[in-house]
Coordinates of C-alpha atoms and ligand atoms in Angstrom, one line a residue:
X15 CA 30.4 -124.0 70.1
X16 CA 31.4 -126.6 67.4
X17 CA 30.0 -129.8 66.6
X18 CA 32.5 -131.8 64.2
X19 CA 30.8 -134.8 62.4
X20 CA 32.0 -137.9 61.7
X21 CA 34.1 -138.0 58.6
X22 CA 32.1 -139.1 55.9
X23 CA 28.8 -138.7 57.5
X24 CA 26.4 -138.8 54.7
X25 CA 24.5 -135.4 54.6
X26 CA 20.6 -137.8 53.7
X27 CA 21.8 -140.5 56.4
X28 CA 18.8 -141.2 59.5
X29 CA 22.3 -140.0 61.6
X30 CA 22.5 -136.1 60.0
X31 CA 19.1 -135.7 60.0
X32 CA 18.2 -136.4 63.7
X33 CA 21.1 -134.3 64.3
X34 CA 20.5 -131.6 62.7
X35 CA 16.8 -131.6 64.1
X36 CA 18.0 -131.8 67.6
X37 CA 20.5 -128.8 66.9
X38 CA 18.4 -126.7 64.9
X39 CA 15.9 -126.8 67.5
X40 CA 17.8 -125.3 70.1
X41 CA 16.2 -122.1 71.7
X42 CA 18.4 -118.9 70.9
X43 CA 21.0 -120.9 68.8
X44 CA 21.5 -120.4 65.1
X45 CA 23.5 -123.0 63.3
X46 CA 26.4 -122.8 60.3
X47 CA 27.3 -125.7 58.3
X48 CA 30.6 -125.8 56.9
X49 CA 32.0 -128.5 54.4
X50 CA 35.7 -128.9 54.4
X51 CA 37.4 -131.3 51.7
X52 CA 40.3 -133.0 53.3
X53 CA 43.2 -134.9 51.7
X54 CA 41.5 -138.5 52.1
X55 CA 38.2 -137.3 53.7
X56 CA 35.4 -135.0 53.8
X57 CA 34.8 -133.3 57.1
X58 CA 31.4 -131.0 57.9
X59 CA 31.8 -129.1 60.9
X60 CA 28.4 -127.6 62.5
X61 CA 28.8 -124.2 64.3
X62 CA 26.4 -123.4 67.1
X63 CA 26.1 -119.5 67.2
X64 CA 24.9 -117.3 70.1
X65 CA 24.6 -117.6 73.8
X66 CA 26.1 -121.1 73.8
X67 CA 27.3 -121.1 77.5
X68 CA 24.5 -122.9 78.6
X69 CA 24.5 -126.2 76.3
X70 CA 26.1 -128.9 77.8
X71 CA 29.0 -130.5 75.3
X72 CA 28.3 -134.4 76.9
X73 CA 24.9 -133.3 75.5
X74 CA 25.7 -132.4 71.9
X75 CA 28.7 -135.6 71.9
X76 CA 26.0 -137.8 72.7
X77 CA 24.2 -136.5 68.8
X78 CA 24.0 -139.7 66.6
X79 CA 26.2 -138.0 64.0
X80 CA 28.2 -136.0 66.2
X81 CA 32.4 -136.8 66.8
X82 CA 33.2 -134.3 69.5
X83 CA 32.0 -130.8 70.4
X84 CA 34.3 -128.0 71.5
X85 CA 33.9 -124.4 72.5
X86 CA 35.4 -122.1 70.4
X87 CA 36.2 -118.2 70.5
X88 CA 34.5 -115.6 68.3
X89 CA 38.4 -114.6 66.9
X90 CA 39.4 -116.9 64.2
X91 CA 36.1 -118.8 64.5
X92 CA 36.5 -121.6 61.4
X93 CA 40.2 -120.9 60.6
X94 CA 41.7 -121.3 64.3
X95 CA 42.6 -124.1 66.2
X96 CA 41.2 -123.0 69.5
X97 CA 43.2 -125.3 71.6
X98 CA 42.2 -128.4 69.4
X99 CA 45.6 -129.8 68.2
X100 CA 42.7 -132.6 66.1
X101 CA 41.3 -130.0 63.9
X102 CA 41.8 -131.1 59.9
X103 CA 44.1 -128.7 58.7
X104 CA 44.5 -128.3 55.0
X105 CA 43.0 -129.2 51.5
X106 CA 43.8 -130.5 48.0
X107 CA 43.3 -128.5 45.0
X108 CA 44.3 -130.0 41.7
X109 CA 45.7 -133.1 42.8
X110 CA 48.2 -131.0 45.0
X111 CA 47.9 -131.5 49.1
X112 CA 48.4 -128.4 51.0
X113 CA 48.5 -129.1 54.8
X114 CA 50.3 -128.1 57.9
X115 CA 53.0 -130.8 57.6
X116 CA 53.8 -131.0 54.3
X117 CA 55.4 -128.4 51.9
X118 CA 55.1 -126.8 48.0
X119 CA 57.3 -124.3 46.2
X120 CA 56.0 -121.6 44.4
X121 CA 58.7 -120.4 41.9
X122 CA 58.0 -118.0 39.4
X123 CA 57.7 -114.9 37.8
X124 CA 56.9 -111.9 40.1
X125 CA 55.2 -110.4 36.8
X126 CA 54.3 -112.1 33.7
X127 CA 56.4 -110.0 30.8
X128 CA 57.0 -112.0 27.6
X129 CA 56.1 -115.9 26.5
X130 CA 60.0 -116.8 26.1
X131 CA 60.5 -115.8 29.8
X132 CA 57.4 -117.8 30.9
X133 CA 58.1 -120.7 28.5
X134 CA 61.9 -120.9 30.7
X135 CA 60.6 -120.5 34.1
X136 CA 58.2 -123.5 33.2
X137 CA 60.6 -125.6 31.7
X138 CA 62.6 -125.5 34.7
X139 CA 60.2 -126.0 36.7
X140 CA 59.6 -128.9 35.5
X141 CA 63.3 -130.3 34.4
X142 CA 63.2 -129.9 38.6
X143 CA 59.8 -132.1 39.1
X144 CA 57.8 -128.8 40.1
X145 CA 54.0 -128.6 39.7
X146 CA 53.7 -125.1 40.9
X147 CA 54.6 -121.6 40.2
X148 CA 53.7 -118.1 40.9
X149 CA 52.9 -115.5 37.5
X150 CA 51.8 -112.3 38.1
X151 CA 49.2 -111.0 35.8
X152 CA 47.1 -108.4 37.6
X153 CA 50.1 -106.3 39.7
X154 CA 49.4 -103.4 42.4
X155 CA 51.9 -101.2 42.0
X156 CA 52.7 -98.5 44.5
X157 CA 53.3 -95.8 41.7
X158 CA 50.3 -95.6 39.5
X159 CA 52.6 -95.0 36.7
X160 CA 54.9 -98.3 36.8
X161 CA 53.7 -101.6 34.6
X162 CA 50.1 -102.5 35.7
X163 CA 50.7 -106.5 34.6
X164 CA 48.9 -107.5 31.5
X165 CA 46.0 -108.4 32.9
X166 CA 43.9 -111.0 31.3
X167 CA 45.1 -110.5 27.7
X168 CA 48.1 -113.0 29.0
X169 CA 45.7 -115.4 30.5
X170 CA 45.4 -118.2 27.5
X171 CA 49.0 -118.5 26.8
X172 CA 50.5 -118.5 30.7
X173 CA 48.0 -121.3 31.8
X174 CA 48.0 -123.1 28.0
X175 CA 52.3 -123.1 28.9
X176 CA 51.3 -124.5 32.4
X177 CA 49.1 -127.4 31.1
X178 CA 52.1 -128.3 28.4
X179 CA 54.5 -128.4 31.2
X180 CA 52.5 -130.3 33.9
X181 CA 52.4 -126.9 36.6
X182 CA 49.1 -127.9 38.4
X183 CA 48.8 -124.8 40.3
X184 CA 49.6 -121.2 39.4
X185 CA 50.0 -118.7 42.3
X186 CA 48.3 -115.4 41.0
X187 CA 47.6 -112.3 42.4
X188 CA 43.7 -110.4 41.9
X189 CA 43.3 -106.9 42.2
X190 CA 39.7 -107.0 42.0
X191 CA 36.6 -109.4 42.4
X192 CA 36.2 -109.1 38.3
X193 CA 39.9 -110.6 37.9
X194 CA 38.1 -113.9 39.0
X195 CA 35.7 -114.4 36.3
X196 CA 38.3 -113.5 34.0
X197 CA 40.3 -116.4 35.0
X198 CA 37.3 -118.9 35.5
X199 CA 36.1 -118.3 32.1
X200 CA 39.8 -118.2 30.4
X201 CA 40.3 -121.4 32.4
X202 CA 37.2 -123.2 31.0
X203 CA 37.5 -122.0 27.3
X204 CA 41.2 -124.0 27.5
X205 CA 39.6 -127.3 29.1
X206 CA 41.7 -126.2 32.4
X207 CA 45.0 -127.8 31.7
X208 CA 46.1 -125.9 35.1
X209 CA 44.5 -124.6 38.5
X210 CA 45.1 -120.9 40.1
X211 CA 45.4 -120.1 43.8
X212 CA 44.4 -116.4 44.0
X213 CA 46.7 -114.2 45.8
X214 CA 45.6 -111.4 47.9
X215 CA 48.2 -108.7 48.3
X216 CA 49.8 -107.0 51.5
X217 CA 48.1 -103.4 50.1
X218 CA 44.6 -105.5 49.8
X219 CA 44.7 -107.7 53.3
X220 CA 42.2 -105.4 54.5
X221 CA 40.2 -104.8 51.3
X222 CA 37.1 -107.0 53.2
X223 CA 34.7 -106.1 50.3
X224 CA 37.6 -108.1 47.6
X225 CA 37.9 -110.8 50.5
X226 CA 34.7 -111.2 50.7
X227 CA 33.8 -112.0 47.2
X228 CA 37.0 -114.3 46.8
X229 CA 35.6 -115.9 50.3
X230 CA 32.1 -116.5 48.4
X231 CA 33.3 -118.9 45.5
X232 CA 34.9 -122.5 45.9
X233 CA 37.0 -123.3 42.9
X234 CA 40.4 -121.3 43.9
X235 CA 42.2 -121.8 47.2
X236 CA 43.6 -118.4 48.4
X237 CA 46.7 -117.4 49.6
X238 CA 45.8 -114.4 51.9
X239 CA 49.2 -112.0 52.6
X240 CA 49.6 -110.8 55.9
X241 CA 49.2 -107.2 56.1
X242 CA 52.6 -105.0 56.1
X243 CA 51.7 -102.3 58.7
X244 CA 49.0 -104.3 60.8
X245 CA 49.1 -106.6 63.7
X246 CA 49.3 -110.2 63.1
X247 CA 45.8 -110.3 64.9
X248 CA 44.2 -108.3 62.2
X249 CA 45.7 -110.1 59.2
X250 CA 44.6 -113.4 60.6
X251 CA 41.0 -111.7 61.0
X252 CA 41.0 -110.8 57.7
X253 CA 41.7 -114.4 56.6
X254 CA 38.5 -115.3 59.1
X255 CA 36.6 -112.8 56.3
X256 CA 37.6 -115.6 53.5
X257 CA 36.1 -118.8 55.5
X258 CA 33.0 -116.7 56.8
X259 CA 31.9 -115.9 53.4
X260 CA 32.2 -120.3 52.8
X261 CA 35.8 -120.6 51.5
X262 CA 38.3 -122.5 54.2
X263 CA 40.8 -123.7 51.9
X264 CA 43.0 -120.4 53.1
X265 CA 47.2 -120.7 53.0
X266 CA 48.7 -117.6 55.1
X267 CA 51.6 -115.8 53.9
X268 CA 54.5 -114.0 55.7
X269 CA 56.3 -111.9 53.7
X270 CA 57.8 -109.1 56.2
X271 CA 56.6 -106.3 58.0
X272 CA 57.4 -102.5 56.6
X273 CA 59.7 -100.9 59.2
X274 CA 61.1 -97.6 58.8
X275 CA 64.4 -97.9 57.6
X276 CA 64.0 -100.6 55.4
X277 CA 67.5 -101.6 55.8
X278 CA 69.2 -103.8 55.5
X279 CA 66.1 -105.7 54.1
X280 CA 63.5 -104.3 51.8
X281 CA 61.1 -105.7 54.9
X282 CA 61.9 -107.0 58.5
X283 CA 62.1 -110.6 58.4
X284 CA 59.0 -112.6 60.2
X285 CA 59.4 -116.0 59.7
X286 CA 60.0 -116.3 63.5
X287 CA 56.1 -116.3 63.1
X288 CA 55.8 -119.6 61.3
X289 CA 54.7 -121.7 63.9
X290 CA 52.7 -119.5 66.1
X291 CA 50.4 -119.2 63.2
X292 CA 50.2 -122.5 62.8
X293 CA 49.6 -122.7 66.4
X294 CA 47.1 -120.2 66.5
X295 CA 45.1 -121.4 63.3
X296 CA 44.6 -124.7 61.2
X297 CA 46.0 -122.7 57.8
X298 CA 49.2 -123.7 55.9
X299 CA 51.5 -121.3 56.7
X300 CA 53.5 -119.9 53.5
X301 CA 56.9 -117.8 53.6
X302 CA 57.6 -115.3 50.8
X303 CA 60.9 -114.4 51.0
X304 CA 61.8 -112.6 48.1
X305 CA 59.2 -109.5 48.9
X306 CA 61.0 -110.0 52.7
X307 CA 64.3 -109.3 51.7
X308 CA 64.2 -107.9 48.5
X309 CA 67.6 -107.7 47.8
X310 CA 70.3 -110.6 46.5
X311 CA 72.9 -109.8 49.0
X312 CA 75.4 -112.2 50.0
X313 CA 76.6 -112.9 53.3
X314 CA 80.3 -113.9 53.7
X315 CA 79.4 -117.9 53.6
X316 CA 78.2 -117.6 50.3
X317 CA 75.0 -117.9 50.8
X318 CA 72.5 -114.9 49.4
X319 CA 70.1 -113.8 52.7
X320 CA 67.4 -114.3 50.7
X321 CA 68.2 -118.1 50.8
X322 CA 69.3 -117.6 54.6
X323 CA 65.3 -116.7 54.7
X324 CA 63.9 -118.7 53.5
X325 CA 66.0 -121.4 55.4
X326 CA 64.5 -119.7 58.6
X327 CA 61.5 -120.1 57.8
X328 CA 61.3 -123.7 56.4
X329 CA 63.5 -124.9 59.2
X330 CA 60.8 -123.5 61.1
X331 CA 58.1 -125.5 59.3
X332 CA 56.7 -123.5 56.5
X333 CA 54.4 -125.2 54.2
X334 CA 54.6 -123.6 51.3
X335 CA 57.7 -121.0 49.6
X336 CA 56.8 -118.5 47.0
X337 CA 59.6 -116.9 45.3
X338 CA 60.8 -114.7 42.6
X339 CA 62.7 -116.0 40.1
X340 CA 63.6 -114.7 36.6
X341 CA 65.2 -115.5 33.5
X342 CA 67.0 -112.0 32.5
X343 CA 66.0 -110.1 35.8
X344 CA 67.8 -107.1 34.2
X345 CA 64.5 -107.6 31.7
X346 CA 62.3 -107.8 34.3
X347 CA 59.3 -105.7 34.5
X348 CA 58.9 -106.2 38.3
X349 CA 61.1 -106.7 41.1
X350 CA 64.0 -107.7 39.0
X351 CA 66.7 -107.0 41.8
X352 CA 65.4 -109.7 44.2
X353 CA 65.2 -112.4 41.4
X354 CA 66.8 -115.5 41.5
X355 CA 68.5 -117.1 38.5
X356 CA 67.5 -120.3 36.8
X357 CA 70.6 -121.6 37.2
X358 CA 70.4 -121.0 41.2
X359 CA 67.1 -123.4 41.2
X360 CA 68.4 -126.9 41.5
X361 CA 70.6 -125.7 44.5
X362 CA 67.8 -123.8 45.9
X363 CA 65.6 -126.5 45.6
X364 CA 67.9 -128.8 47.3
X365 CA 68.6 -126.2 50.1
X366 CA 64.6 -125.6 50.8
X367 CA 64.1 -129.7 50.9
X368 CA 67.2 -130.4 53.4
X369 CA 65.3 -127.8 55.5
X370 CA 62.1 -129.5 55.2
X371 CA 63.7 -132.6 56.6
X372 CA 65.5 -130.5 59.1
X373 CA 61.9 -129.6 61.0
X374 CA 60.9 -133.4 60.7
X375 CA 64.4 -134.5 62.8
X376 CA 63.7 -131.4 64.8
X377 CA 60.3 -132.7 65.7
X378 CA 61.6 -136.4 66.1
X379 CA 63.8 -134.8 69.0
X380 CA 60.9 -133.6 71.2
X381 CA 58.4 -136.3 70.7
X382 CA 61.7 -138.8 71.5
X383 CA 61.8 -136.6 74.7
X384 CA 58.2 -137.0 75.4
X385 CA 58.6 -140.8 74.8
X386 CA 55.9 -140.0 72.1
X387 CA 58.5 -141.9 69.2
X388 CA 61.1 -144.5 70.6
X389 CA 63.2 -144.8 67.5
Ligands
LIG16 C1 53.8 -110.2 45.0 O1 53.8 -111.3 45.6 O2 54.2 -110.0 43.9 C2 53.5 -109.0 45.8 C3 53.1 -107.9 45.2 O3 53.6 -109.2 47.1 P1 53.1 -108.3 48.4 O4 51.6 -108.2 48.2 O5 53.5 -109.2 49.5 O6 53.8 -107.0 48.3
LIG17 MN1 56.8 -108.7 43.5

C-alpha cells in the first residue's frame, strides 16, 4: 500500500510525526519513504511493505498527514501508475520540466569527435532556442575494435561549449558506475555551467549492478533505454531498479526492438508504445528515432522515415525526442548514416512542435466527447 502526503508537508511538522508513529508501528509492516521533487511542489510518498491486505485504507486516510492511500502492485512499485491517473508524474532538473504532458528535444551528436563539430551542433541549437542536446562521450560499441568515445578527456570542453551556449541539459550515455564521478567532478571543477542526464544503453538495460549505482545518487535524472531483445515488462522492471535504489526522476526511451531482418529499418519501429507506457507508469516517455530507423531514407512525399518516426511517436504524445544529428556525417565517428543535417533542424523542429500540438487537439476531441472541455 501507499500513503501519499500532502504536498508540502513539513517532514518536523506535529502532522509527519504522528504519522509516521502510527505507520511505523504497524505489526508486520515495514515502511519506505520516498521524496519526489515536482515542477511546483515537493511530494513524499510513504510505502507500506509486506502483508498489507489487512490495513484498512479509511484507516491510513484518516492519518493527520496523510492525502490518500492506494494499493499498489509489487511490479513497477514507485515508477507505475497502478490505476491512479493523480500520481505526480515528472521532475525538473536544471531549470528544465520533464513531465508526461510536456515535451524536450534532444539534438545532438551520437558521439563527441572534434570541438568544431560540437561548437556547430551548439550553435544551432541555440540559433533554434534549444537548451538540450545529446553528446556521446563514453560509447558501447558492438565491435570492440570501432571508436570507444573519448571518454572523460572531452568532458571540460563539451560541457564548458554547453554553458557558453545556454544547453541546460546534456543527454549522455555511462558505460560504467565510474563514468559518474568523472562527470560530477569535471562538472564541479567548471562551476556547472550545464547539467547531464545519464543515459543507460539498450546492451546495459539489464546491467542491474550499473542501474543500481546510477539508482543510488540524486544529481542526474536518467534516461533508461528499453531493452532491444526483452519484453517491455522487463525493461520497465529494470527502470523499477533505478527508483528502488532512491532515484525516481527516470525518462523511458523507445528506440526499436531488434528483429531479424533488420529491414527495412535498422530496428522495428515501437512508438505505437508511447502511451501504454505512459499508461502503465508515471515516467516521461522519450522516442529515439534515429537508433529506430537508422537509415535517412526518403519516402515518395519527401519526407525522410526517420522524420515520419518520429512524427508517430510525438503525435502519439512523446515527451521527450533524442536524435542524431551531425555536421559532416561523412566525418562522423558514429552512426553517421542516420544523421541529420544542420540545415534540416529548423524544419525538423517545426515538424516535431506541429506534432506536439497535434496530441493536445487530439486530446481536446475526446475530453469534448466526454463533456470534460466545452470549448
Ligand atoms: C545511443 O543513443 O547512442 C545508443 C547507443 O543507443 P542505444 O543504446 O539505443 O543503441
Ligand atoms: Mn548512436
Amino acid at each position: 500500500m501507499l500513503a501519499i502526503l500532502y504536498p508540502n508537508t513539513a517532514l518536523d511538522s506535529d502532522e509527519y510525526r504522528q504519522t509516521m508513529h502510527y505507520l511505523e508501528a504497524l505489526p508486520g509492516i515495514s515502511i519506505k519513504v520516498q521524496e519526489i521533487q515536482g515542477a511546483t511542489q515537493r511530494l513524499t510518498e510513504v510505502y507500506l511493505l509486506g502483508d498489507t491486505k489487512s490495513l484498512d485504507i479509511d484507516e491510513i486516510e484518516a492519518l493527520p498527514a496523510v492525502e490518500r492511500a492506494i494499493r499498489i502492485s509489487d511490479d513497477y512499485r514507485i515508477l507505475g501508475r497502478h490505476k491512479d491517473s493523480h500520481r505526480q508524474s515528472g521532475f525538473t532538473y536544471n531549470g528544465v520540466e520533464f513531465s508526461q504532458t510536456n515535451l524536450n528535444v534532444f539534438a545532438g551528436l551520437c558521439a563527441v569527435d572534434v570541438p568544431e563539430h560540437v561548437e556547430m551542433m551548439m550553435q544551432a541549437l541555440e540559433d533554434n532556442n534549444e537548451v538540450c542536446t545529446r553528446m556521446g562521450a563514453y560509447k558501447p560499441r558492438t565491435n570492440p575494435y570501432s571508436f570507444q568515445g573519448h571518454g572523460k578527456g572531452c568532458l571540460p570542453w563539451v560541457f564548458e561549449k554547453a554553458g557558453k551556449h545556454g544547453i541546460k541539459v546534456i543527454a549522455m550515455e555511462i558505460t560504467h558506475e565510474s563514468h559518474i564521478e568523472e562527470i560530477d567532478t569535471c562538472l564541479e571543477k567548471l562551476g556547472n555551467p550545464t547539467g547531464v542526464l545519464l543515459q543507460v544503453g539498450t546492451r546495459n538495460t539489464q546491467n542491474f549492478e550499473l542501474l543500481k549505482a546510477i539508482g543510488r545518487q540524486n544529481t542526474y535524472p536518467v534516461l533508461l533505454k528499453r531493452g532491444f531483445g526483452i519484453t517491455l515488462n522487463e525493461s520497465l522492471n529494470a527502470a523499477e531498479y533505478l527508483a528502488s535504489e532512491g532515484n525516481a526522476n527516470v525518462i523511458f526511451c523507445l528506440r526499436g526492438m531488434k528483429t531479424e531482418a533488420g529491414q527495412p529499418h535498422r530496428n522495428m519501429v515501437d512508438f505505437a508504445h508511447v502511451p501504454a507506457v505512459k499508461r502503465l507508469t508515471r515516467m516521461p516517455v522519450c522516442i529515439d528515432p534515429s537508433h529506430s530507423v537508422g537509415t535517412r531514407d526518403q519516402c515518395p512525399d519527401g519526407i525522410l522515415d526517420v522524420m515520419h518516426a518520429t512524427a508517430q511517436g510525438v503525435i502519439a504524445g512523446a515527451n521527450m525526442v533524442l536524435v542524431d544529428f551531425h555536421p559532416n556525417p561523412g566525418k562522423a565517428l558514429v552512426d553517421g548514416p542516420q544523421a541529420l543535417l544542420m540545415n534540416e533542424l529548423p524544419a525538423y523542429l517545426e515538424d516535431i512542435y506541429l506534432c506536439h500540438d497535434m496530441w493536445k487537439k487530439r486530446q481536446a476531441i475526446y475530453q469534448r466527447m466526454r463533456g470534460e472541455i466545452t470549448e
